[in-house]
Amino acid sequence: MLLTMFIPITLLVGLTLLRLGSFGDNRAATFVPVIMALAVISTAFTGQAIAVAFDRRYGALKRLGATALPVWGHHRWQITGGGHGGVPAGNHLGAIGFALGWRPHPAGLALGAVIIARAPQCSPRWVCLLGGTLRAEIVLAVANLLWFVFAATRRADRADRT
Amino acid sequence: MIAAPVKWAARLTPAGALTEALSQAMTVSVDWFGVALLAAWGGLAGLAALRWFRFT
């Protein structure tokens, strides 16, 4: 919840309302897609990786492994469930962005919705790779570290454009 | 100012590709490079997960 909602919302409101740096007049339009992408990645990757790792630690995955479910079936299940977790995050941040003055083109919004629904589906594969191979504590550390790397790279990329 | 290699490294991460794809989508255009990059990351991780994932 901290990485998927609280920090992204705080970043969005803070970066939009506080006039830090030169990011143009329409700061909401600059920051909403960036923070939305961060929240979607947090939901589809960071939270899920930690959950899978601890499921494995406490034996939940072992019980799944004892059923007829193949490895690819588990991955498909993770992709379907975890990959769509980014949609509510995108909705919440979009609503907050709208309140902050973000006014995207309706066609752009529809295209963005498709990308939010489909693109994060690459994350659960990383979730399975990390959560299904490393110790839970290592996954916790790596997933949180990657969150900071993703957040920093977003800032680096965006700062270079403005 | 951000150095070009850092900018490109940022662009090549999954978060970078998603951000760029999302930003361009809001301006009603498709970032095919970003979409391809996300597919490549997904494919790579999928193959690695099939190889090394363990239930226990």
PDB file of C-alpha atoms in Angstrom, chain A residues 30 33-34 36-38 40-41 52 56 61-62 64-65 69-72 74-75 102 104-105 107-109 111-113 115-116 119-120 122 125-126 128-129 131-134 149-150 153-161, chain B residues 1-4 6-32 34-35 37-56:
ATOM      1  CA  THR A  30       3.945  16.057 -17.195  1.00  0.00           C
ATOM      2  CA  PRO A  33       1.715   9.568 -16.788  1.00  0.00           C
ATOM      3  CA  VAL A  34       5.094   9.255 -15.026  1.00  0.00           C
ATOM      4  CA  MET A  36       0.921   6.471 -13.013  1.00  0.00           C
ATOM      5  CA  ALA A  37       3.555   4.237 -14.636  1.00  0.00           C
ATOM      6  CA  LEU A  38       5.449   4.059 -11.348  1.00  0.00           C
ATOM      7  CA  VAL A  40       1.387   0.455 -12.055  1.00  0.00           C
ATOM      8  CA  ILE A  41       4.894  -1.067 -11.878  1.00  0.00           C
ATOM      9  CA  VAL A  52       5.069 -14.639  -4.127  1.00  0.00           C
ATOM     10  CA  ARG A  56       6.895 -19.685  -1.146  1.00  0.00           C
ATOM     11  CA  LEU A  61       3.479 -22.439  -3.377  1.00  0.00           C
ATOM     12  CA  LYS A  62       4.591 -25.909  -2.235  1.00  0.00           C
ATOM     13  CA  LEU A  64       0.207 -25.491  -5.351  1.00  0.00           C
ATOM     14  CA  GLY A  65       3.164 -27.470  -6.653  1.00  0.00           C
ATOM     15  CA  LEU A  69      -0.849 -27.070 -11.777  1.00  0.00           C
ATOM     16  CA  PRO A  70       2.226 -26.811 -14.021  1.00  0.00           C
ATOM     17  CA  VAL A  71       4.791 -24.025 -13.655  1.00  0.00           C
ATOM     18  CA  TRP A  72       3.493 -22.260 -16.759  1.00  0.00           C
ATOM     19  CA  HIS A  74       1.101 -20.672 -12.178  1.00  0.00           C
ATOM     20  CA  HIS A  75       2.796 -18.017 -14.303  1.00  0.00           C
ATOM     21  CA  TRP A 102      -4.853  17.092 -15.849  1.00  0.00           C
ATOM     22  CA  PRO A 104      -5.954  14.354 -21.419  1.00  0.00           C
ATOM     23  CA  HIS A 105      -7.502  13.863 -24.839  1.00  0.00           C
ATOM     24  CA  ALA A 107      -8.611   9.113 -27.325  1.00  0.00           C
ATOM     25  CA  GLY A 108      -5.298   9.387 -25.465  1.00  0.00           C
ATOM     26  CA  LEU A 109      -7.014   8.305 -22.284  1.00  0.00           C
ATOM     27  CA  LEU A 111      -5.035   4.384 -25.486  1.00  0.00           C
ATOM     28  CA  GLY A 112      -3.463   4.864 -22.055  1.00  0.00           C
ATOM     29  CA  ALA A 113      -6.073   2.557 -20.515  1.00  0.00           C
ATOM     30  CA  ILE A 115      -1.469   0.235 -22.202  1.00  0.00           C
ATOM     31  CA  ILE A 116      -2.119   0.163 -18.443  1.00  0.00           C
ATOM     32  CA  ALA A 119       1.788  -3.534 -20.660  1.00  0.00           C
ATOM     33  CA  PRO A 120       2.263  -4.436 -16.969  1.00  0.00           C
ATOM     34  CA  CYS A 122       5.478  -8.300 -18.454  1.00  0.00           C
ATOM     35  CA  ARG A 125       7.062 -12.871 -15.269  1.00  0.00           C
ATOM     36  CA  TRP A 126       9.725 -11.004 -13.307  1.00  0.00           C
ATOM     37  CA  CYS A 128       7.768 -15.380 -10.866  1.00  0.00           C
ATOM     38  CA  LEU A 129      11.483 -15.232 -11.625  1.00  0.00           C
ATOM     39  CA  GLY A 131       9.769 -14.792  -6.096  1.00  0.00           C
ATOM     40  CA  GLY A 132      10.289 -18.318  -7.332  1.00  0.00           C
ATOM     41  CA  THR A 133      14.057 -18.451  -7.163  1.00  0.00           C
ATOM     42  CA  LEU A 134      15.380 -16.238  -4.357  1.00  0.00           C
ATOM     43  CA  VAL A 149      15.778   2.469  -9.377  1.00  0.00           C
ATOM     44  CA  PHE A 150      12.569   2.720 -11.408  1.00  0.00           C
ATOM     45  CA  THR A 153      15.183   6.532 -13.766  1.00  0.00           C
ATOM     46  CA  ARG A 154      11.769   8.109 -14.321  1.00  0.00           C
ATOM     47  CA  ARG A 155      13.013  11.337 -12.796  1.00  0.00           C
ATOM     48  CA  ALA A 156      16.227  11.204 -14.834  1.00  0.00           C
ATOM     49  CA  ASP A 157      14.373  10.648 -18.079  1.00  0.00           C
ATOM     50  CA  ARG A 158      11.758  13.320 -17.360  1.00  0.00           C
ATOM     51  CA  ALA A 159      14.277  15.918 -16.152  1.00  0.00           C
ATOM     52  CA  ASP A 160      16.197  15.554 -19.386  1.00  0.00           C
ATOM     53  CA  ARG A 161      13.154  16.354 -21.477  1.00  0.00           C
TER      54      ARG A 161
ATOM     55  CA  MET B   1      21.437  17.958 -17.375  1.00  0.00           C
ATOM     56  CA  ILE B   2      21.279  14.187 -17.625  1.00  0.00           C
ATOM     57  CA  ALA B   3      24.015  12.373 -19.551  1.00  0.00           C
ATOM     58  CA  ALA B   4      22.858  10.578 -22.698  1.00  0.00           C
ATOM     59  CA  VAL B   6      21.984   7.527 -18.267  1.00  0.00           C
ATOM     60  CA  LYS B   7      18.982   8.741 -20.225  1.00  0.00           C
ATOM     61  CA  TRP B   8      19.162   5.681 -22.482  1.00  0.00           C
ATOM     62  CA  ALA B   9      19.643   3.320 -19.574  1.00  0.00           C
ATOM     63  CA  ALA B  10      16.527   4.830 -17.991  1.00  0.00           C
ATOM     64  CA  ARG B  11      14.645   4.458 -21.245  1.00  0.00           C
ATOM     65  CA  LEU B  12      15.549   0.777 -21.526  1.00  0.00           C
ATOM     66  CA  THR B  13      14.163  -0.237 -18.110  1.00  0.00           C
ATOM     67  CA  PRO B  14      10.619  -1.666 -17.974  1.00  0.00           C
ATOM     68  CA  ALA B  15       9.489   1.393 -16.006  1.00  0.00           C
ATOM     69  CA  GLY B  16      11.082   3.666 -18.602  1.00  0.00           C
ATOM     70  CA  ALA B  17       9.394   1.873 -21.463  1.00  0.00           C
ATOM     71  CA  LEU B  18       6.030   1.956 -19.685  1.00  0.00           C
ATOM     72  CA  THR B  19       6.336   5.635 -18.807  1.00  0.00           C
ATOM     73  CA  GLU B  20       7.238   6.581 -22.356  1.00  0.00           C
ATOM     74  CA  ALA B  21       4.456   4.442 -23.806  1.00  0.00           C
ATOM     75  CA  LEU B  22       1.968   5.965 -21.370  1.00  0.00           C
ATOM     76  CA  SER B  23       3.167   9.532 -21.920  1.00  0.00           C
ATOM     77  CA  GLN B  24       2.921   9.166 -25.679  1.00  0.00           C
ATOM     78  CA  ALA B  25      -0.474   7.471 -25.416  1.00  0.00           C
ATOM     79  CA  MET B  26      -1.816  10.560 -23.644  1.00  0.00           C
ATOM     80  CA  THR B  27      -0.851  12.582 -26.707  1.00  0.00           C
ATOM     81  CA  VAL B  28      -2.658  10.031 -28.931  1.00  0.00           C
ATOM     82  CA  SER B  29       0.420   8.348 -30.380  1.00  0.00           C
ATOM     83  CA  VAL B  30       1.878   4.878 -29.937  1.00  0.00           C
ATOM     84  CA  ASP B  31       5.446   4.373 -28.732  1.00  0.00           C
ATOM     85  CA  TRP B  32       6.142   1.142 -30.597  1.00  0.00           C
ATOM     86  CA  GLY B  34       8.444   1.104 -25.712  1.00  0.00           C
ATOM     87  CA  VAL B  35       5.798  -1.533 -26.429  1.00  0.00           C
ATOM     88  CA  LEU B  37      10.768  -3.210 -25.176  1.00  0.00           C
ATOM     89  CA  LEU B  38       8.089  -4.255 -22.670  1.00  0.00           C
ATOM     90  CA  ALA B  39       7.355  -7.355 -24.750  1.00  0.00           C
ATOM     91  CA  ALA B  40      11.076  -8.164 -24.854  1.00  0.00           C
ATOM     92  CA  TRP B  41      11.434  -7.762 -21.069  1.00  0.00           C
ATOM     93  CA  GLY B  42       8.360  -9.947 -20.580  1.00  0.00           C
ATOM     94  CA  GLY B  43       9.602 -12.623 -22.971  1.00  0.00           C
ATOM     95  CA  LEU B  44      13.058 -12.712 -21.408  1.00  0.00           C
ATOM     96  CA  ALA B  45      11.698 -12.940 -17.873  1.00  0.00           C
ATOM     97  CA  GLY B  46       9.135 -15.530 -18.942  1.00  0.00           C
ATOM     98  CA  LEU B  47      11.795 -17.832 -20.338  1.00  0.00           C
ATOM     99  CA  ALA B  48      14.027 -17.348 -17.294  1.00  0.00           C
ATOM    100  CA  ALA B  49      11.106 -17.958 -14.914  1.00  0.00           C
ATOM    101  CA  LEU B  50      10.158 -21.175 -16.719  1.00  0.00           C
ATOM    102  CA  ARG B  51      13.763 -22.323 -16.400  1.00  0.00           C
ATOM    103  CA  TRP B  52      14.477 -21.390 -12.766  1.00  0.00           C
ATOM    104  CA  PHE B  53      11.128 -21.001 -10.963  1.00  0.00           C
ATOM    105  CA  ARG B  54      10.615 -23.482  -8.106  1.00  0.00           C
ATOM    106  CA  PHE B  55       7.468 -24.084  -6.061  1.00  0.00           C
ATOM    107  CA  THR B  56       9.580 -24.893  -2.975  1.00  0.00           C
TER     108      THR B  56
END
